[in-house]
Amino acid sequence: MIVDLRSDTVSRPTAGMREAMLQAPVGDDVYGEDPTVNELEAFAARLFGVEAALFCVSGTMSNQIAIRAQTQPNDEVICDRLSHIYLYEGGGLASNSLVSVRLIEGNRGRLTAEQVAAHINPDDVHFPVSRLVSLENTVNKAGGVCYDLDEIRRIKEVCLKHGLKLHLDGARLFNAIVAQGSDPQDFGRLFDSLSVCLSKGLGCPVGSLLLGSKELIRKARRIRKVMGGGWRQAGMLAAAGLYALQHHIERLQEDHRRAKLLGELLQAHPDVQEVYPVETNIVIAELRAPLKAHKWQAALKERGILISTFGERAIRMVTHLDIHDGHISFLSEVLPRFSIQKEHK
Ligand SMILES: *Cc1c(COP(=O)(O)O)cnc(C)c1O
């Protein structure tokens, strides 16, 4: 048995999703003529209570477009130091938008309104213009933790007071929505732009959505084209997105339940120092020194269990559409019988 816990991006389209993809009416989306893409964008905009949406290739692309559309060269973007937009998008903020970044050390990747307010530059020629605040929900690097909606409301007030735009990297926003029982419209109301991945927990082969005002999405469509992201009969992919929004949201609870079980298994393991609190579908554990994450990864791989490393000592496991209770039982047999401590003696 192979248990692939490296990421929620590894899931494969379900039979129902593939069927929806095969049946999708398509057209040329650069001409605005793909009925399925148009339906997905309209459906998503309604779901979040915003004016418009744009179907993009990836979460990186929709984040980068959102930032480009809402900044000028030399502006500054405020975000947590663990942010995907800073750590894992290849430095795209610099090359795509020519902006600098103000990194804040939040609480497991989450900022407070006071922290945001304290890092807005004064109106002085020495400083870049603080233009946009970017939040991530859930926070990947901190183990899938969720933002408190009230804190986001307070951050929004700070942004309004200082004329800053507010962006959400919601690659796993639906995990937060399901875990907290919130409403997509709560988020649609608060953010100027939202990026939501379809290819993570929702199980699509490809795609992310950028959501916002008509004006923002009009600009975003131009930027997407410049980046080479204008696609043609993308309706087959959009059909997967529509299917996921209609069938795969509630079931995220299953992923969260299984992630909690994994967290408990790891917590009880002699090689593990600490497991980050498990709120959604990501489990991060720190191994005891001097154990090395890549050794754990290699030893588990021999047993058919694939995981990611997150730095020298941390490992990450992510549950998703293709992880079932049988896989968790398999892990509950394998993990307690396995340790790399002997290799270090
Ligand atoms: C996965 C992810 C993205 C986007 O990744 P792509 O692989 O480009 O789709 C953005 N933000 C976070 C927090 C992510 O986990």
Coordinates of C-alpha atoms and ligand atoms in Angstrom, one line a residue, residues 7-9 56-63 82-85 88-89 135-141 169-172 195-200 206-208 282 310 316, ligand 1:
S7 CA 0.3 17.2 0.1
D8 CA -3.4 17.6 -0.7
T9 CA -2.3 18.4 -4.2
C56 CA -6.5 30.8 -12.9
V57 CA -3.9 28.1 -13.5
S58 CA -2.6 28.0 -9.9
G59 CA -2.7 29.6 -6.5
T60 CA 0.6 31.2 -7.1
M61 CA -0.8 32.8 -10.3
S62 CA -3.9 34.1 -8.6
N63 CA -1.9 35.5 -5.6
L82 CA 5.6 32.3 7.0
S83 CA 3.5 33.5 4.1
H84 CA 3.4 31.4 1.0
I85 CA 3.5 34.5 -1.1
Y88 CA 7.1 29.7 -1.9
E89 CA 6.3 31.8 -4.9
L135 CA -3.2 37.2 5.1
E136 CA -3.1 33.4 4.7
N137 CA -5.9 31.2 5.9
T138 CA -5.3 28.4 6.7
V139 CA -1.6 28.9 7.3
N140 CA 0.2 26.2 5.5
K141 CA 3.6 26.6 7.2
D169 CA -4.3 33.8 0.2
G170 CA -7.1 31.3 0.8
A171 CA -5.4 28.3 -0.8
R172 CA -7.2 26.2 1.9
S195 CA -7.4 33.5 -3.9
V196 CA -8.9 30.1 -3.4
C197 CA -7.3 26.8 -4.6
L198 CA -9.4 24.1 -6.3
S199 CA -6.5 21.7 -6.6
K200 CA -5.8 21.2 -2.9
V206 CA -5.8 22.1 -11.8
G207 CA -7.0 25.6 -10.9
S208 CA -7.5 28.4 -8.5
I282 CA -2.2 19.5 7.9
F310 CA 9.5 21.2 6.6
R316 CA 4.4 17.4 7.4
Ligands
LIG1 C1 -0.5 25.6 -2.4 C2 -0.6 27.0 -1.9 C3 -0.7 28.1 -2.8 C4 -0.7 28.0 -4.3 O1 0.0 27.0 -4.8 P1 0.0 26.5 -6.3 O2 0.8 25.2 -6.2 O3 0.6 27.6 -7.1 O4 -1.4 26.3 -6.7 C5 -0.8 29.4 -2.3 N1 -0.8 29.6 -0.9 C6 -0.8 28.6 -0.1 C7 -0.9 28.8 1.4 C8 -0.6 27.3 -0.5 O5 -0.6 26.3 0.4

